[in-house]
Every structure is written in C-alpha cells, then in structure tokens.
Coordinates of C-alpha atoms in Angstrom, one line a residue:
E1 CA -132.1 36.2 2.7
G2 CA -133.8 37.1 -0.8
D3 CA -133.6 40.6 0.2
A4 CA -129.8 40.6 1.1
F5 CA -128.4 40.9 -2.4
E6 CA -128.7 43.5 -4.9
V7 CA -128.1 44.3 -8.9
N8 CA -128.1 47.2 -10.1
G9 CA -126.5 47.4 -14.0
S10 CA -126.6 50.2 -16.5
L11 CA -125.8 50.9 -20.1
G12 CA -124.6 53.7 -22.0
F13 CA -123.4 55.5 -25.6
Q14 CA -121.8 59.0 -26.1
L15 CA -120.9 59.9 -29.3
I16 CA -118.2 63.5 -28.7
Q17 CA -117.6 65.9 -32.2
T18 CA -115.5 68.3 -32.3
R19 CA -115.2 70.5 -34.8
S20 CA -113.3 74.3 -35.3
D21 CA -113.2 76.5 -38.2
N22 CA -111.1 79.1 -38.2
I23 CA -110.5 82.0 -40.4
N24 CA -107.7 84.8 -40.5
I25 CA -106.5 87.6 -42.4
T26 CA -104.0 90.2 -42.2
G27 CA -103.2 94.0 -43.8
T28 CA -100.2 95.4 -43.5
G29 CA -99.5 98.8 -45.4
F30 CA -101.7 101.3 -44.2
V31 CA -101.7 104.8 -46.1
T32 CA -103.0 106.3 -42.5
N33 CA -103.9 105.1 -39.8
A34 CA -108.0 106.7 -39.4
N35 CA -108.5 103.7 -42.3
N36 CA -107.2 100.8 -40.9
T37 CA -109.4 98.0 -42.9
V38 CA -107.8 95.1 -44.2
G39 CA -109.4 96.1 -47.4
S40 CA -107.3 99.8 -46.9
A41 CA -104.2 97.4 -46.3
S42 CA -101.5 98.1 -49.4
Q43 CA -100.4 94.1 -49.1
T44 CA -103.0 91.3 -47.8
S45 CA -103.1 87.7 -47.1
G46 CA -105.4 84.7 -45.4
G47 CA -106.0 82.0 -44.4
G48 CA -108.2 79.0 -42.5
G49 CA -108.4 75.9 -41.6
V50 CA -110.9 73.5 -40.5
T51 CA -110.6 70.0 -37.7
D52 CA -113.5 67.6 -37.4
V53 CA -112.5 64.5 -34.8
R54 CA -115.1 62.3 -33.3
Q55 CA -115.3 59.9 -30.1
R56 CA -117.8 57.3 -29.7
G57 CA -117.7 55.5 -26.4
Y58 CA -119.8 52.6 -25.1
V59 CA -120.5 52.2 -21.4
S60 CA -121.2 49.3 -19.1
Q61 CA -121.6 48.8 -15.9
V62 CA -122.3 46.1 -13.0
Q63 CA -123.0 46.6 -9.3
L64 CA -123.3 43.9 -7.0
G65 CA -124.6 45.2 -3.3
H66 CA -125.0 42.7 -0.4
L67 CA -127.2 44.1 3.1
D68 CA -126.8 47.6 1.7
R69 CA -123.1 47.7 3.5
R70 CA -120.6 45.6 0.7
F71 CA -120.6 46.5 -2.8
V72 CA -118.5 45.6 -6.2
Q73 CA -118.6 47.1 -9.3
V74 CA -117.4 46.1 -13.0
G75 CA -117.4 47.8 -15.5
L76 CA -116.4 48.5 -18.9
R77 CA -115.0 51.1 -21.8
V78 CA -114.9 50.8 -25.5
D79 CA -113.6 53.8 -26.7
E80 CA -113.3 54.7 -31.1
F81 CA -111.2 57.8 -32.1
S82 CA -111.0 59.5 -35.8
V83 CA -107.7 59.9 -35.1
F84 CA -106.7 56.9 -35.7
G85 CA -108.4 56.1 -38.7
E86 CA -110.6 52.8 -39.2
D87 CA -107.6 50.2 -39.0
V88 CA -106.5 50.6 -35.2
T89 CA -108.5 48.4 -32.6
P90 CA -110.7 50.3 -29.8
A91 CA -109.7 51.0 -26.9
I92 CA -110.7 48.4 -24.2
L93 CA -111.5 49.9 -20.7
P94 CA -111.7 47.8 -18.0
K95 CA -112.9 48.6 -14.3
V96 CA -113.3 47.0 -10.4
G97 CA -114.1 48.8 -7.2
G98 CA -115.5 47.3 -4.3
S99 CA -116.0 49.2 -0.4
W100 CA -117.2 48.1 2.3
V101 CA -119.1 50.1 5.1
I102 CA -117.5 48.3 7.7
S103 CA -119.0 51.4 10.6
D104 CA -122.4 49.1 9.5
E105 CA -121.8 45.8 10.1
A106 CA -122.7 44.7 14.3
F107 CA -119.1 43.4 15.3
Y108 CA -118.6 47.9 15.0
A109 CA -120.8 49.2 17.7
G110 CA -118.7 49.5 20.4
M111 CA -116.7 51.8 17.9
N112 CA -119.5 54.0 17.2
R113 CA -118.7 57.0 19.4
Y114 CA -115.4 56.9 18.9
V115 CA -116.2 56.7 14.3
N116 CA -119.4 57.3 13.7
S117 CA -119.3 56.2 11.3
L118 CA -116.0 54.1 8.4
R119 CA -116.5 52.3 4.8
L120 CA -113.3 51.1 3.5
R121 CA -112.9 51.5 -0.7
A122 CA -110.5 50.2 -3.6
A123 CA -110.3 50.1 -7.1
W124 CA -108.5 49.2 -10.3
G125 CA -109.1 50.4 -14.0
S126 CA -107.5 51.5 -16.9
T127 CA -107.9 55.4 -18.9
G128 CA -107.2 56.1 -22.5
R129 CA -106.4 59.0 -24.1
A130 CA -106.1 60.5 -27.8
P131 CA -103.8 62.7 -29.8
G132 CA -105.1 65.5 -31.4
A133 CA -106.6 66.3 -34.9
G134 CA -104.9 64.3 -37.9
A135 CA -102.0 63.3 -35.5
A136 CA -101.6 59.8 -37.6
L137 CA -101.8 61.6 -41.0
T138 CA -98.9 62.3 -43.0
T139 CA -99.9 66.7 -43.9
F140 CA -98.6 68.9 -46.0
N141 CA -98.7 72.9 -46.2
A142 CA -99.6 74.2 -49.6
A143 CA -96.9 76.5 -51.1
P144 CA -96.8 78.5 -54.6
S145 CA -94.3 77.0 -57.5
I146 CA -92.5 78.9 -59.3
A147 CA -91.9 77.6 -63.2
G148 CA -89.9 80.4 -65.2
T149 CA -92.6 83.2 -65.0
I150 CA -95.7 80.9 -64.2
V151 CA -96.2 80.7 -59.8
E152 CA -98.0 77.0 -59.9
S153 CA -99.6 75.6 -56.5
G154 CA -97.4 73.0 -54.7
A155 CA -97.2 71.8 -51.1
V156 CA -94.3 71.2 -49.0
P157 CA -94.1 68.8 -46.3
Q158 CA -95.8 69.1 -42.4
N159 CA -95.5 66.4 -40.1
P160 CA -94.9 62.9 -41.4
G161 CA -97.7 61.3 -39.6
N162 CA -97.3 58.2 -37.8
A163 CA -99.9 55.1 -39.0
D164 CA -98.9 53.0 -36.7
L165 CA -100.3 55.2 -33.4
N166 CA -102.7 54.0 -30.8
P167 CA -104.5 55.0 -27.9
E168 CA -102.4 55.9 -24.9
K169 CA -103.3 53.8 -22.0
G170 CA -102.9 53.9 -18.3
Q171 CA -104.4 51.6 -15.1
E172 CA -104.6 53.0 -11.9
I173 CA -105.3 51.3 -8.8
E174 CA -106.4 53.5 -5.5
F175 CA -107.7 52.8 -2.6
G176 CA -108.5 54.4 1.0
F177 CA -111.2 55.1 3.4
D178 CA -114.1 57.7 4.0
A179 CA -114.8 58.8 7.5
S180 CA -116.9 60.8 9.7
F181 CA -116.1 61.4 14.0
F182 CA -117.7 64.1 16.5
S183 CA -121.6 63.5 15.8
E184 CA -120.4 63.4 12.3
R185 CA -119.1 67.0 12.2
L186 CA -116.2 66.5 11.2
A187 CA -115.9 64.4 8.2
V188 CA -112.6 62.6 6.4
E189 CA -111.5 61.1 3.0
L190 CA -108.3 59.9 2.6
T191 CA -106.9 58.1 -0.4
Y192 CA -103.7 56.6 -2.0
F193 CA -103.0 57.0 -6.2
D194 CA -100.8 55.0 -8.3
K195 CA -100.7 55.2 -12.2
T196 CA -98.8 54.1 -14.9
T197 CA -99.4 55.2 -18.2
N198 CA -97.7 52.5 -21.4
D199 CA -97.7 54.0 -24.9
L200 CA -97.3 57.9 -23.8
I201 CA -98.2 59.8 -26.7
L202 CA -95.2 62.3 -27.5
S203 CA -93.8 64.7 -30.3
R204 CA -90.8 62.8 -31.4
P205 CA -87.8 65.1 -32.5
L206 CA -86.7 65.2 -36.4
P207 CA -83.6 65.7 -38.1
P208 CA -84.2 69.3 -39.8
S209 CA -83.0 67.6 -42.5
L210 CA -85.9 65.8 -43.5
G211 CA -87.5 69.0 -44.4
F212 CA -90.7 68.5 -41.9
T213 CA -91.7 71.5 -39.4
Q214 CA -93.4 69.4 -37.1
N215 CA -92.5 66.1 -34.9
P216 CA -94.3 63.2 -35.5
Q217 CA -96.5 61.7 -32.1
V218 CA -95.8 58.3 -31.7
N219 CA -96.6 55.7 -28.4
I220 CA -93.0 55.3 -26.4
G221 CA -92.6 55.3 -22.8
E222 CA -94.3 54.7 -20.1
V223 CA -95.1 57.0 -16.8
R224 CA -95.9 56.7 -12.9
N225 CA -97.8 59.2 -11.0
S226 CA -99.0 58.2 -7.4
G227 CA -99.7 60.3 -5.0
L228 CA -102.4 60.7 -1.6
E229 CA -105.3 62.7 -1.3
L230 CA -106.8 63.8 1.8
T231 CA -109.7 65.9 2.2
L232 CA -111.2 67.1 5.8
S233 CA -114.9 68.9 6.4
A234 CA -115.9 69.9 9.6
T235 CA -118.6 72.2 10.8
P236 CA -117.6 73.6 14.0
Y237 CA -120.4 76.2 14.6
E238 CA -124.6 75.8 13.4
N239 CA -127.5 77.2 14.7
S240 CA -131.3 78.4 12.6
F241 CA -129.6 81.2 11.6
L242 CA -126.3 81.0 10.6
T243 CA -124.2 77.6 9.6
W244 CA -120.2 77.9 9.1
D245 CA -118.7 74.7 7.0
V246 CA -114.9 74.4 7.2
R247 CA -112.5 72.7 4.3
G248 CA -109.2 71.8 3.3
G249 CA -107.3 69.2 2.2
F250 CA -104.3 68.3 0.3
A251 CA -102.5 66.3 -2.1
T252 CA -98.8 65.4 -3.1
L253 CA -97.4 64.8 -6.5
K254 CA -95.1 61.6 -7.3
N255 CA -94.5 62.2 -11.2
R256 CA -91.5 60.1 -13.1
L257 CA -90.4 59.3 -16.4
V258 CA -89.9 55.3 -16.2
D259 CA -88.9 54.7 -19.5
L260 CA -88.3 56.6 -22.7
G261 CA -87.7 53.4 -25.1
D262 CA -85.4 54.1 -27.9
V263 CA -85.8 58.0 -27.6
S264 CA -82.5 59.6 -26.2
P265 CA -84.1 62.8 -24.0
F266 CA -84.8 65.5 -25.4
G267 CA -86.2 69.2 -24.8
T268 CA -84.3 72.7 -24.3
T269 CA -86.1 74.6 -21.2
N270 CA -88.5 71.9 -20.4
R271 CA -86.6 68.1 -21.0
F272 CA -88.2 64.4 -21.4
T273 CA -85.6 62.6 -19.3
E274 CA -86.3 58.8 -17.6
G275 CA -86.1 59.3 -13.8
Y276 CA -87.4 62.7 -13.6
Q277 CA -90.2 64.5 -13.8
L278 CA -92.1 65.2 -17.6
G279 CA -90.7 68.4 -19.1
S280 CA -88.1 69.0 -15.9
F281 CA -86.8 72.6 -16.1
V282 CA -82.8 71.8 -17.4
S283 CA -79.6 74.2 -17.6
K284 CA -76.2 73.9 -17.7
K285 CA -75.8 74.1 -13.6
I286 CA -73.3 76.7 -12.8
R287 CA -70.7 75.0 -11.1
N288 CA -68.1 77.9 -9.5
I289 CA -68.3 81.7 -9.9
N290 CA -65.3 83.4 -8.9
E291 CA -66.6 86.8 -8.0
T292 CA -62.4 88.0 -8.5
T293 CA -62.2 87.2 -12.5
G294 CA -65.5 87.5 -13.8
V295 CA -65.1 83.8 -14.9
V296 CA -68.5 81.1 -14.6
T297 CA -68.4 77.5 -14.6
V298 CA -70.8 75.7 -15.6
A299 CA -71.5 71.4 -16.2
D300 CA -71.0 70.3 -19.9
T301 CA -74.7 69.0 -20.5
L302 CA -77.7 69.8 -19.8
E303 CA -79.0 68.4 -16.4
V304 CA -82.1 68.5 -14.5
V305 CA -82.6 72.0 -12.6
G306 CA -86.4 70.8 -11.0
G307 CA -89.8 69.7 -11.8
A308 CA -92.4 72.0 -13.7
F309 CA -95.7 70.2 -11.8
P310 CA -96.2 70.5 -7.3
T311 CA -95.2 68.2 -5.4
L312 CA -98.0 69.3 -2.5
E313 CA -101.4 71.7 -3.3
G314 CA -103.2 72.3 -0.1
T315 CA -107.2 74.2 -0.1
L316 CA -109.0 75.7 2.5
T317 CA -112.2 77.0 2.2
N318 CA -114.5 78.3 4.6
T319 CA -118.6 78.6 3.6
V320 CA -120.4 80.8 6.1
T321 CA -125.0 80.3 5.2
L322 CA -127.6 82.5 6.6
W323 CA -131.1 81.2 7.1
N324 CA -130.6 79.4 4.3
Q325 CA -130.5 81.5 2.2
L326 CA -126.9 83.3 1.5
R327 CA -124.1 81.6 1.4
V328 CA -120.4 83.5 1.5
S329 CA -117.2 81.2 1.0
A330 CA -113.8 82.3 0.8
Q331 CA -110.9 80.0 -0.3
I332 CA -106.8 79.8 -0.1
D333 CA -105.0 77.7 -2.3
T334 CA -101.2 76.8 -2.1
K335 CA -98.9 74.9 -4.4
R336 CA -95.0 74.1 -3.1
G337 CA -92.7 71.7 -4.9
H338 CA -92.2 72.9 -8.7
L339 CA -90.3 75.4 -10.1
V340 CA -91.1 78.1 -13.1
F341 CA -89.0 79.6 -15.7
N342 CA -89.2 84.0 -15.5
N343 CA -89.4 84.1 -19.5
T344 CA -90.6 87.7 -19.2
A345 CA -87.1 88.3 -17.8
F346 CA -85.2 86.3 -19.3
F347 CA -86.1 87.7 -23.1
R348 CA -85.8 91.6 -21.5
E349 CA -82.7 91.3 -19.4
T350 CA -81.0 89.0 -22.0
Q351 CA -82.3 89.1 -25.5
L352 CA -84.2 92.5 -25.9
V353 CA -82.0 93.8 -22.9
R354 CA -84.6 96.6 -21.6
S355 CA -84.8 95.7 -18.5
D356 CA -83.4 97.7 -15.7
D357 CA -81.7 94.7 -13.9
R358 CA -79.7 94.7 -16.5
L359 CA -78.6 98.2 -16.9
N360 CA -78.6 99.4 -14.2
V361 CA -75.0 97.5 -13.0
N362 CA -75.3 98.5 -9.2
K363 CA -79.1 97.4 -9.1
L364 CA -78.4 93.8 -8.9
P365 CA -75.1 92.6 -6.6
A366 CA -72.4 91.4 -8.3
L367 CA -72.8 87.6 -7.6
E368 CA -76.1 87.9 -9.1
R369 CA -75.3 89.5 -11.9
L370 CA -72.6 86.5 -13.0
R371 CA -75.0 84.0 -12.4
R372 CA -78.0 85.6 -14.5
Y373 CA -75.2 86.7 -17.5
G374 CA -72.2 85.3 -17.0
N375 CA -68.4 87.5 -17.0
P376 CA -69.1 90.7 -18.6
T377 CA -65.5 91.0 -19.5
A378 CA -64.7 92.2 -23.6
G379 CA -63.9 89.3 -25.5
Q380 CA -64.7 86.9 -23.0
P381 CA -67.0 84.2 -23.0
A382 CA -70.3 84.4 -20.9
F383 CA -69.6 80.9 -19.3
V384 CA -67.1 78.3 -19.5
Q385 CA -68.2 74.6 -19.3
E386 CA -66.1 72.3 -17.1
N387 CA -64.2 70.7 -20.7
G388 CA -62.6 74.5 -21.3
S389 CA -65.5 75.0 -23.8
P390 CA -67.5 78.7 -24.4
T391 CA -71.3 78.1 -24.0
T392 CA -74.0 81.0 -23.8
V393 CA -77.0 82.3 -21.6
N394 CA -79.6 80.8 -23.6
E395 CA -78.4 77.4 -22.5
V396 CA -77.5 78.2 -18.8
R397 CA -80.6 79.5 -17.9
E398 CA -80.7 78.5 -14.2
A399 CA -81.3 82.0 -12.6
F400 CA -84.3 82.5 -14.1
M401 CA -86.0 78.6 -12.7
Q402 CA -87.8 79.7 -9.7
P403 CA -89.2 78.7 -6.8
G404 CA -93.3 78.7 -7.8
D405 CA -94.3 78.4 -4.5
F406 CA -97.2 79.9 -3.4

C-alpha cells in the first residue's frame, strides 16, 4: 500500500508580449498612372501607431493518483494584464478535476467483453479574458487647431476609457466519459459543459453629443454557454500495409445573454438582447404583405430574427495510411442552426442598386421583391409599421438574413 498513492506537481511561469507597429502613407492626384509612386502624388498623408500589451501568468498544479486508476487534480493560475494598469487586482483562476478508470476495478472484470475500457471524468475551473490595448485609458486623436492664420497641434476625444475595467471571468463545469468497444477498435468520448461568464466585456454605446468617436468597454452582464460534445473514433480495417481510420463527432451550443445589467439592448444588424444569443440578428419583422396594394406591414421595433452562432457543428474525417508511410485524409464539416447576413446582396440591391435581382423586375417573384424592397409605388413608404409610421429597408433586413447551414 505504500506505493498506492502517487503525487505529481508542476509550476510554471508565462510571459506574453504582443507589440504591433504600423505605418501607412496615402497619395492621391497622380499626373499619370505610369508613375504611381507616393512621391509623385499631388496630395499625401500618413499615419502610424504602436500598441504594446503584456500578460504575465503563474501556473501551478498538483495531481494525486491512487492505484493508477483514481486521480484528483487541483490547480491555480494567476494572470496580470498590462491593459488594466497597476491598480487592478490580478485574475485568480482556480480549477479542480477528477477521473476514475472504472474499467480497472476488480468488480468490472465481467463487463470488459462489452465495454473494453471506461473512464469517468469531471472538472470545474475558472477562466479570464482581457480586452485589447488601451481599453482602460482615456485616449485622444491628434487634430489641427487653427488660431487665426496659424495652424497648431491639437487633440479631439477618441475614447473615454474606463478606469474601473476588470478582467472578464468565467466558471465552467464539465463531465463525461471515455469508453472503447470491440477490442478497442471503437472509441467514444462524451462531454457535457456549462459555462457562465460574468463581468462580460462589451462596448457600451455613448450618445454622439459627448464627442467621443469610440465607445468605452465596460464590465456588464452575464453570458451562459452550454452544450454536448460527442466524438467517435474507429478503425474499420487494418493490416500490414493499409490502415483505415474514421473519426466523427458533433457538438451542440446553447448561447444566451442572461443579464445586461443596467444597459438597454444595443446594436442594429447584430444586437445584444437579454434572453438571446450574443449579437443575434435583428430586424423589424414582416407581419403582412398585401400583394394587391403592395403594402408591407412590419413590426414597430427591432426583433430577434435568429442567432449568429451555429447550434450544431459536426465533422467526419477518413484517413487511410499505406505501409505506415503515406497518409491520405479527407474531412467533411457541417454547421447548422444559424443565420448569415448577405451584406453583398443587401448593398448591391438596396444601396448601390447595381444587382440584376433589383434591376430586372422579372427575375424575382413579386412576393420576394416586396419582402426585399417593400412597396414600389411612387410616393408610398417602402414599409409601414403596425403603428402606421413609415420605415425603410435599412431597418427591415429580414429578407437578407439567410440560413447559414452547410
């Protein structure tokens, strides 16, 4: 029994520095296209910028094993982010997990013929995320200041910043099992996860009258992600010169914005609304289309049309290995349960009006033209809200929000 327990430990340190330098220069008004260097332009302008972000992390983990079949892991990670300055408390991220190779127990011996191996596992942990460089700082843009006939250097507000900004934190629990069948030719992995993120980092809209050109990032709200992940791996055929491996799986996702704090729903095409996916597609939904009069009645306010994240993803991979030297693989992926916004069609049909779908009145059915463009009658609003107020295609984009399944 003295060797029944085994303890392993690890310590680590991580330092990540990301620096970005960019310089740009633009020239317009060339005398001839044959000489299109910037120096030959009649008007030139330039700019540049530097960002420097650093992250420092300390990692530790201890694993206790018993009889090489029961394991418990405890870990801790401490992260410091330069984007928050020196006054913000580091993100402390603990984790704990355990696993049990139940197929190695004596009482399992009679079941090995059906399920060759079986491991149960569960874990809980915390995660953290930081925003981009300078998110906590008040920033300004350089701009010329004219006093009489003298041009002096000046500045205009860019982002008010947020001195109280903190790391985004999440807590996740997951549990599942790993099993093998048919002399370990088939392996199954099943995992359920549930993650809640607090202090969500979002850009909070500001009134334009405040003069800032960017919205500050703030800690607001709560997001929950949950789902199921299943993976199957099999070796249907194997001999001395050829091995055929198949791996397939799927994953589900339920993403919900649980709480927005004291912030009202915001966003135009993609909107953050409590009870729905982050960045769900919204539009004033079409309530009724009268093909006789051409009147298209829509909702008074923006409503959620669908989510931007797939609710189901799947993959299937086939791999053939020849003589243990040559490997050929083919993979098929699928994503379902989400929408995509056809911005190309929207812009060409409603803004630039260069698409044949819009210009050729016989190409699309009359009902579809009413869905996309509204009432064509001169002097009439394209769309009419239920309260009688007119509205435009810029708020009725439902027809261009299309299933993204593939």
